[in-house]
Amino acid sequence: MFKQLDPLLHSQIRLAVMSTLVSVESADFTYLKEITHATAGNLSVQLNKLAEADYIVINKGYEGKRPKTTCKITDIGRKAFQEYVEALKSYL
Amino acid sequence: MTTKDKDTLTEMTREESLALIAQVMKKTQKEVGKSTGVPFIIWGGVTTFVSIVVWFALMYTNNRIMNLLWLLIPVLGSLISVWTKRRHPVHCSTELSRLISRLWLTIGSCVMVFAFAPMLYAQITGTWPMHYNILFVISLLLSVGTTITGIMVKENMTVVSGGIGLVLVLVFPLFTYYFASLQVLYFGCIFFATMFVPGVFLNRIKASADV
């Protein structure tokens, strides 16, 4: 029986964000933008979607005088990502 | 669109999804590896350079006051580190990178303590502790630090470099006995082999990821 894919993760940008965050403790907005090749606005929208689903936590702070946004994956997000990968593998 | 067409598209999308996950995770691991290599290059390079400067200064002036030039290491190293961090900020943090930072903070603190300890001994005893070789102690600390870092990041070249450093440190007293005037240069060589070279190897992982 094929497992259903999580529609929230079945998107190039959101999947790239989750793949990054599952590997690290946290990553900043600049790096996520670089790795997803998304525009700042689009990435913001996608990050908010993931945050609304409690898959990630977004921290807005400062590094010196510069604003810095960092993201962290949550336990719910990590579990959702693992289930997504298992579902992908079940199809192949 | 037929069911078969839909299934084919879906199948390709799933394969692409797995490929994307693998690609991103690999790139991120290399990004973390790169951030580990840069401090090695900076501090290894600065120490090697200053060692050469100090050696020339001592050789040509024969004045012990030239030992104050060693202070160029923390000054230049800190300035270059700040400049590098601004130009190439670190974007990801992992528990491993935090542990490595703490390891080198501890080693750096020990280096400062052991570097200034002879002055304290001289104040207490009235004479300079002649059998205390600061360069030997600092080289030992750095070599151990590099070896541990290599083990933590699972980078064999870094472990090997640390090992080479330990061998060079083992030979240090013999070298000093026969070639006392060259010990400062020898110290610089240890830093080149133990920090600068592994830093370049760690950093090249980033270069290969960019290709």
mmCIF file of C-alpha atoms in Angstrom:
data_model
loop_
_atom_site.group_PDB
_atom_site.id
_atom_site.type_symbol
_atom_site.label_atom_id
_atom_site.label_comp_id
_atom_site.label_asym_id
_atom_site.label_seq_id
_atom_site.Cartn_x
_atom_site.Cartn_y
_atom_site.Cartn_z
ATOM 1 C CA MET A 1 0.000 0.000 0.000
ATOM 2 C CA PHE A 2 1.436 3.359 -1.063
ATOM 3 C CA LYS A 3 1.740 5.998 1.646
ATOM 4 C CA GLN A 4 0.311 9.443 0.990
ATOM 5 C CA LEU A 5 2.814 12.256 0.491
ATOM 6 C CA ASP A 6 2.611 15.260 2.789
ATOM 7 C CA PRO A 7 1.469 18.088 0.501
ATOM 8 C CA LEU A 8 3.230 20.631 2.702
ATOM 9 C CA LEU A 9 6.587 19.007 2.007
ATOM 10 C CA HIS A 10 5.856 18.122 -1.613
ATOM 11 C CA SER A 11 7.131 21.468 -2.841
ATOM 12 C CA GLN A 12 10.656 22.183 -4.064
ATOM 13 C CA ILE A 13 11.349 25.145 -1.815
ATOM 14 C CA ARG A 14 9.773 23.764 1.339
ATOM 15 C CA LEU A 15 11.429 20.380 0.814
ATOM 16 C CA ALA A 16 14.840 22.043 0.337
ATOM 17 C CA VAL A 17 14.288 24.051 3.539
ATOM 18 C CA MET A 18 13.348 20.973 5.540
ATOM 19 C CA SER A 19 16.257 18.956 4.070
ATOM 20 C CA THR A 20 18.627 21.682 5.217
ATOM 21 C CA LEU A 21 17.161 22.082 8.685
ATOM 22 C CA VAL A 22 17.111 18.355 9.380
ATOM 23 C CA SER A 23 20.916 18.359 8.958
ATOM 24 C CA VAL A 24 21.729 21.305 11.239
ATOM 25 C CA GLU A 25 20.660 22.857 14.529
ATOM 26 C CA SER A 26 19.705 26.084 12.815
ATOM 27 C CA ALA A 27 20.213 27.889 9.533
ATOM 28 C CA ASP A 28 19.796 31.533 8.702
ATOM 29 C CA PHE A 29 17.507 33.082 6.101
ATOM 30 C CA THR A 30 20.417 34.024 3.825
ATOM 31 C CA TYR A 31 21.615 30.450 3.555
ATOM 32 C CA LEU A 32 18.132 29.072 3.016
ATOM 33 C CA LYS A 33 17.615 31.629 0.232
ATOM 34 C CA GLU A 34 20.907 30.583 -1.356
ATOM 35 C CA ILE A 35 20.184 26.886 -1.207
ATOM 36 C CA THR A 36 16.581 27.138 -2.436
ATOM 37 C CA HIS A 37 17.321 29.741 -5.143
ATOM 38 C CA ALA A 38 14.103 31.438 -4.049
ATOM 39 C CA THR A 39 13.375 35.136 -3.821
ATOM 40 C CA ALA A 40 13.230 36.622 -0.336
ATOM 41 C CA GLY A 41 9.490 37.170 -0.544
ATOM 42 C CA ASN A 42 8.686 33.682 -1.780
ATOM 43 C CA LEU A 43 10.962 32.066 0.797
ATOM 44 C CA SER A 44 9.274 34.089 3.567
ATOM 45 C CA VAL A 45 5.891 32.814 2.455
ATOM 46 C CA GLN A 46 7.090 29.197 2.387
ATOM 47 C CA LEU A 47 8.780 29.487 5.778
ATOM 48 C CA ASN A 48 5.596 30.905 7.279
ATOM 49 C CA LYS A 49 3.622 27.962 5.910
ATOM 50 C CA LEU A 50 6.045 25.549 7.548
ATOM 51 C CA ALA A 51 5.938 27.536 10.795
ATOM 52 C CA GLU A 52 2.125 27.560 10.814
ATOM 53 C CA ALA A 53 2.220 23.766 10.602
ATOM 54 C CA ASP A 54 4.726 23.703 13.511
ATOM 55 C CA TYR A 55 7.321 22.059 11.308
ATOM 56 C CA ILE A 56 9.845 24.809 11.953
ATOM 57 C CA VAL A 57 10.437 27.650 14.391
ATOM 58 C CA ILE A 58 11.464 31.059 13.048
ATOM 59 C CA ASN A 59 13.604 33.287 15.283
ATOM 60 C CA LYS A 60 14.002 36.923 14.358
ATOM 61 C CA GLY A 61 16.942 38.518 16.087
ATOM 62 C CA TYR A 62 19.998 40.643 15.505
ATOM 63 C CA GLU A 63 23.655 39.992 14.856
ATOM 64 C CA GLY A 64 25.189 43.217 16.024
ATOM 65 C CA LYS A 65 23.041 45.836 14.381
ATOM 66 C CA ARG A 66 21.936 43.657 11.477
ATOM 67 C CA PRO A 67 18.661 41.753 11.637
ATOM 68 C CA LYS A 68 19.102 38.011 11.395
ATOM 69 C CA THR A 69 16.412 35.415 10.934
ATOM 70 C CA THR A 70 17.215 31.825 11.803
ATOM 71 C CA CYS A 71 15.093 28.731 11.465
ATOM 72 C CA LYS A 72 15.063 25.471 13.389
ATOM 73 C CA ILE A 73 13.212 22.268 12.694
ATOM 74 C CA THR A 74 10.809 21.052 15.374
ATOM 75 C CA ASP A 75 10.249 17.452 16.517
ATOM 76 C CA ILE A 76 6.953 17.496 14.607
ATOM 77 C CA GLY A 77 8.759 18.703 11.510
ATOM 78 C CA ARG A 78 11.477 16.096 11.861
ATOM 79 C CA LYS A 79 8.900 13.335 12.160
ATOM 80 C CA ALA A 80 6.950 14.677 9.188
ATOM 81 C CA PHE A 81 10.138 14.771 7.111
ATOM 82 C CA GLN A 82 11.024 11.180 8.043
ATOM 83 C CA GLU A 83 7.524 10.020 7.126
ATOM 84 C CA TYR A 84 7.767 11.912 3.843
ATOM 85 C CA VAL A 85 11.044 10.196 2.950
ATOM 86 C CA GLU A 86 9.602 6.788 3.857
ATOM 87 C CA ALA A 87 6.559 7.513 1.696
ATOM 88 C CA LEU A 88 8.832 8.483 -1.204
ATOM 89 C CA LYS A 89 10.817 5.291 -0.851
ATOM 90 C CA SER A 90 7.648 3.196 -0.776
ATOM 91 C CA TYR A 91 6.881 4.391 -4.295
ATOM 92 C CA LEU A 92 10.272 3.555 -5.748
ATOM 93 C CA MET B 1 -3.989 12.885 -19.273
ATOM 94 C CA THR B 2 -4.075 9.086 -18.838
ATOM 95 C CA THR B 3 -3.459 7.364 -15.502
ATOM 96 C CA LYS B 4 -0.178 6.046 -16.875
ATOM 97 C CA ASP B 5 0.990 9.567 -17.792
ATOM 98 C CA LYS B 6 -0.031 10.799 -14.357
ATOM 99 C CA ASP B 7 1.818 7.897 -12.654
ATOM 100 C CA THR B 8 4.934 8.534 -14.748
ATOM 101 C CA LEU B 9 4.939 12.213 -13.809
ATOM 102 C CA THR B 10 4.321 11.371 -10.148
ATOM 103 C CA GLU B 11 7.129 8.757 -10.192
ATOM 104 C CA MET B 12 9.619 11.237 -11.663
ATOM 105 C CA THR B 13 8.620 13.861 -9.119
ATOM 106 C CA ARG B 14 9.275 11.406 -6.278
ATOM 107 C CA GLU B 15 12.678 10.533 -7.661
ATOM 108 C CA GLU B 16 13.429 14.213 -8.045
ATOM 109 C CA SER B 17 12.317 14.773 -4.469
ATOM 110 C CA LEU B 18 14.760 12.180 -3.146
ATOM 111 C CA ALA B 19 17.519 13.590 -5.345
ATOM 112 C CA LEU B 20 16.794 17.093 -4.050
ATOM 113 C CA ILE B 21 16.928 15.904 -0.430
ATOM 114 C CA ALA B 22 20.277 14.149 -0.995
ATOM 115 C CA GLN B 23 21.747 17.131 -2.851
ATOM 116 C CA VAL B 24 20.708 19.675 -0.219
ATOM 117 C CA MET B 25 21.905 17.552 2.705
ATOM 118 C CA LYS B 26 25.264 16.989 1.026
ATOM 119 C CA LYS B 27 25.673 20.696 0.312
ATOM 120 C CA THR B 28 24.784 21.606 3.887
ATOM 121 C CA GLN B 29 27.274 19.121 5.330
ATOM 122 C CA LYS B 30 29.961 20.686 3.201
ATOM 123 C CA GLU B 31 28.919 24.181 4.255
ATOM 124 C CA VAL B 32 29.461 23.139 7.874
ATOM 125 C CA GLY B 33 32.819 21.570 6.949
ATOM 126 C CA LYS B 34 33.952 24.781 5.289
ATOM 127 C CA SER B 35 33.265 26.844 8.401
ATOM 128 C CA THR B 36 35.525 24.483 10.370
ATOM 129 C CA GLY B 37 38.447 24.962 7.972
ATOM 130 C CA VAL B 38 38.613 28.753 7.891
ATOM 131 C CA PRO B 39 39.834 29.328 11.500
ATOM 132 C CA PHE B 40 42.544 26.722 10.912
ATOM 133 C CA ILE B 41 43.758 28.625 7.856
ATOM 134 C CA ILE B 42 43.674 31.986 9.626
ATOM 135 C CA TRP B 43 45.406 31.009 12.861
ATOM 136 C CA GLY B 44 47.783 28.536 11.221
ATOM 137 C CA GLY B 45 48.768 31.073 8.569
ATOM 138 C CA VAL B 46 49.148 33.983 10.990
ATOM 139 C CA THR B 47 51.232 31.958 13.453
ATOM 140 C CA THR B 48 53.512 30.664 10.695
ATOM 141 C CA PHE B 49 53.981 34.194 9.340
ATOM 142 C CA VAL B 50 54.651 35.728 12.772
ATOM 143 C CA SER B 51 57.088 32.910 13.607
ATOM 144 C CA ILE B 52 59.128 33.817 10.542
ATOM 145 C CA VAL B 53 58.987 37.523 11.455
ATOM 146 C CA VAL B 54 60.053 36.854 15.058
ATOM 147 C CA TRP B 55 62.888 34.593 13.941
ATOM 148 C CA PHE B 56 64.261 37.232 11.562
ATOM 149 C CA ALA B 57 63.853 39.955 14.195
ATOM 150 C CA LEU B 58 65.678 37.915 16.879
ATOM 151 C CA MET B 59 68.412 36.836 14.487
ATOM 152 C CA TYR B 60 69.193 40.304 13.197
ATOM 153 C CA THR B 61 68.697 42.402 16.336
ATOM 154 C CA ASN B 62 69.695 39.823 18.975
ATOM 155 C CA ASN B 63 67.329 41.655 21.263
ATOM 156 C CA ARG B 64 64.903 39.655 23.415
ATOM 157 C CA ILE B 65 62.420 42.529 23.325
ATOM 158 C CA MET B 66 61.565 41.296 19.812
ATOM 159 C CA ASN B 67 59.642 38.492 21.532
ATOM 160 C CA LEU B 68 56.895 41.069 21.962
ATOM 161 C CA LEU B 69 56.191 40.523 18.267
ATOM 162 C CA TRP B 70 54.457 37.276 19.294
ATOM 163 C CA LEU B 71 51.575 39.520 20.339
ATOM 164 C CA LEU B 72 50.951 40.015 16.616
ATOM 165 C CA ILE B 73 49.364 36.549 16.604
ATOM 166 C CA PRO B 74 46.275 37.396 18.681
ATOM 167 C CA VAL B 75 46.044 40.866 17.102
ATOM 168 C CA LEU B 76 46.317 39.803 13.454
ATOM 169 C CA GLY B 77 44.406 36.577 14.006
ATOM 170 C CA SER B 78 41.480 38.403 15.632
ATOM 171 C CA LEU B 79 41.370 41.137 12.976
ATOM 172 C CA ILE B 80 41.423 38.648 10.117
ATOM 173 C CA SER B 81 38.812 36.469 11.840
ATOM 174 C CA VAL B 82 36.436 39.419 12.264
ATOM 175 C CA TRP B 83 36.980 40.543 8.668
ATOM 176 C CA THR B 84 36.427 36.990 7.360
ATOM 177 C CA LYS B 85 33.284 36.553 9.425
ATOM 178 C CA ARG B 86 31.858 39.731 7.908
ATOM 179 C CA ARG B 87 32.719 38.743 4.369
ATOM 180 C CA HIS B 88 31.795 35.071 4.728
ATOM 181 C CA PRO B 89 29.371 34.746 7.628
ATOM 182 C CA VAL B 90 28.577 31.342 9.063
ATOM 183 C CA HIS B 91 25.043 30.458 8.110
ATOM 184 C CA CYS B 92 24.443 27.139 9.835
ATOM 185 C CA SER B 93 25.111 25.955 13.317
ATOM 186 C CA THR B 94 25.267 22.388 14.456
ATOM 187 C CA GLU B 95 25.950 20.835 17.804
ATOM 188 C CA LEU B 96 29.255 19.648 16.338
ATOM 189 C CA SER B 97 30.333 23.152 15.301
ATOM 190 C CA ARG B 98 29.469 24.451 18.765
ATOM 191 C CA LEU B 99 31.506 21.677 20.373
ATOM 192 C CA ILE B 100 34.463 22.435 18.122
ATOM 193 C CA SER B 101 34.207 26.141 19.031
ATOM 194 C CA ARG B 102 34.249 25.257 22.724
ATOM 195 C CA LEU B 103 37.216 22.929 22.193
ATOM 196 C CA TRP B 104 39.253 25.693 20.564
ATOM 197 C CA LEU B 105 38.124 28.282 23.108
ATOM 198 C CA THR B 106 39.503 25.969 25.806
ATOM 199 C CA ILE B 107 42.736 25.372 23.903
ATOM 200 C CA GLY B 108 43.123 29.094 23.173
ATOM 201 C CA SER B 109 42.645 29.898 26.856
ATOM 202 C CA CYS B 110 45.232 27.282 27.825
ATOM 203 C CA VAL B 111 47.668 28.741 25.279
ATOM 204 C CA MET B 112 47.286 32.212 26.797
ATOM 205 C CA VAL B 113 47.740 30.869 30.333
ATOM 206 C CA PHE B 114 50.814 28.801 29.448
ATOM 207 C CA ALA B 115 52.288 31.643 27.394
ATOM 208 C CA PHE B 116 52.137 34.088 30.301
ATOM 209 C CA ALA B 117 52.926 31.550 33.041
ATOM 210 C CA PRO B 118 56.749 31.978 32.759
ATOM 211 C CA MET B 119 56.354 35.686 33.582
ATOM 212 C CA LEU B 120 54.507 34.742 36.757
ATOM 213 C CA TYR B 121 57.208 32.204 37.643
ATOM 214 C CA ALA B 122 59.866 34.854 37.030
ATOM 215 C CA GLN B 123 58.039 37.267 39.339
ATOM 216 C CA ILE B 124 57.841 34.640 42.077
ATOM 217 C CA THR B 125 61.338 33.152 41.775
ATOM 218 C CA GLY B 126 63.202 36.149 40.420
ATOM 219 C CA THR B 127 64.611 34.152 37.508
ATOM 220 C CA TRP B 128 63.252 33.100 34.150
ATOM 221 C CA PRO B 129 62.291 29.375 34.113
ATOM 222 C CA MET B 130 64.984 28.207 31.690
ATOM 223 C CA HIS B 131 63.648 24.671 31.266
ATOM 224 C CA TYR B 132 60.160 25.816 30.391
ATOM 225 C CA ASN B 133 59.746 25.816 26.622
ATOM 226 C CA ILE B 134 56.594 27.789 25.770
ATOM 227 C CA LEU B 135 56.799 26.857 22.119
ATOM 228 C CA PHE B 136 56.835 23.147 22.968
ATOM 229 C CA VAL B 137 53.783 23.444 25.242
ATOM 230 C CA ILE B 138 51.776 25.499 22.736
ATOM 231 C CA SER B 139 52.675 23.156 19.863
ATOM 232 C CA LEU B 140 51.539 20.183 21.929
ATOM 233 C CA LEU B 141 48.203 21.792 22.756
ATOM 234 C CA LEU B 142 47.576 22.710 19.123
ATOM 235 C CA SER B 143 48.472 19.293 17.783
ATOM 236 C CA VAL B 144 46.140 17.593 20.243
ATOM 237 C CA GLY B 145 43.389 20.077 19.345
ATOM 238 C CA THR B 146 43.780 19.422 15.625
ATOM 239 C CA THR B 147 43.712 15.649 16.120
ATOM 240 C CA ILE B 148 40.539 15.857 18.214
ATOM 241 C CA THR B 149 38.904 18.170 15.664
ATOM 242 C CA GLY B 150 39.728 15.746 12.859
ATOM 243 C CA ILE B 151 38.153 12.885 14.798
ATOM 244 C CA MET B 152 35.036 14.946 15.503
ATOM 245 C CA VAL B 153 34.483 16.031 11.886
ATOM 246 C CA LYS B 154 35.607 12.629 10.559
ATOM 247 C CA GLU B 155 38.192 14.177 8.276
ATOM 248 C CA ASN B 156 41.183 11.834 8.036
ATOM 249 C CA MET B 157 43.594 14.429 6.663
ATOM 250 C CA THR B 158 43.009 16.579 9.740
ATOM 251 C CA VAL B 159 43.662 13.643 12.057
ATOM 252 C CA VAL B 160 46.835 12.838 10.125
ATOM 253 C CA SER B 161 47.974 16.474 10.309
ATOM 254 C CA GLY B 162 47.423 16.452 14.050
ATOM 255 C CA GLY B 163 49.389 13.224 14.270
ATOM 256 C CA ILE B 164 52.243 14.719 12.268
ATOM 257 C CA GLY B 165 52.176 17.683 14.619
ATOM 258 C CA LEU B 166 52.467 15.383 17.627
ATOM 259 C CA VAL B 167 55.471 13.644 16.058
ATOM 260 C CA LEU B 168 57.091 17.021 15.363
ATOM 261 C CA VAL B 169 56.402 18.072 18.959
ATOM 262 C CA LEU B 170 57.984 14.841 20.202
ATOM 263 C CA VAL B 171 61.149 15.743 18.275
ATOM 264 C CA PHE B 172 61.036 19.395 19.416
ATOM 265 C CA PRO B 173 63.385 19.005 22.433
ATOM 266 C CA LEU B 174 65.959 17.185 20.279
ATOM 267 C CA PHE B 175 65.710 19.811 17.586
ATOM 268 C CA THR B 176 66.129 22.564 20.154
ATOM 269 C CA TYR B 177 69.188 20.816 21.571
ATOM 270 C CA TYR B 178 70.975 20.695 18.214
ATOM 271 C CA PHE B 179 69.502 23.739 16.456
ATOM 272 C CA ALA B 180 68.454 26.134 19.227
ATOM 273 C CA SER B 181 68.574 29.179 16.951
ATOM 274 C CA LEU B 182 66.018 27.594 14.595
ATOM 275 C CA GLN B 183 63.385 26.567 17.150
ATOM 276 C CA VAL B 184 61.153 29.532 16.326
ATOM 277 C CA LEU B 185 61.118 28.487 12.666
ATOM 278 C CA TYR B 186 60.462 24.897 13.725
ATOM 279 C CA PHE B 187 57.505 26.162 15.745
ATOM 280 C CA GLY B 188 56.195 27.908 12.629
ATOM 281 C CA CYS B 189 56.559 24.691 10.641
ATOM 282 C CA ILE B 190 54.522 22.788 13.211
ATOM 283 C CA PHE B 191 51.725 25.322 12.879
ATOM 284 C CA PHE B 192 51.895 25.176 9.103
ATOM 285 C CA ALA B 193 51.592 21.381 9.120
ATOM 286 C CA THR B 194 49.125 21.116 12.009
ATOM 287 C CA MET B 195 46.757 23.987 11.264
ATOM 288 C CA PHE B 196 47.217 25.652 7.896
ATOM 289 C CA VAL B 197 47.396 22.467 5.798
ATOM 290 C CA PRO B 198 44.367 20.735 7.414
ATOM 291 C CA GLY B 199 42.464 24.019 7.147
ATOM 292 C CA VAL B 200 43.040 24.039 3.411
ATOM 293 C CA PHE B 201 41.881 20.417 3.186
ATOM 294 C CA LEU B 202 38.737 21.153 5.170
ATOM 295 C CA ASN B 203 38.058 24.197 3.027
ATOM 296 C CA ARG B 204 38.545 22.378 -0.247
ATOM 297 C CA ILE B 205 35.414 20.415 0.594
ATOM 298 C CA LYS B 206 33.547 23.699 0.037
ATOM 299 C CA ALA B 207 35.337 24.235 -3.265
ATOM 300 C CA SER B 208 34.323 20.800 -4.521
ATOM 301 C CA ALA B 209 30.739 21.449 -3.430
ATOM 302 C CA ASP B 210 30.625 24.643 -5.481
ATOM 303 C CA VAL B 211 31.593 22.845 -8.709
#
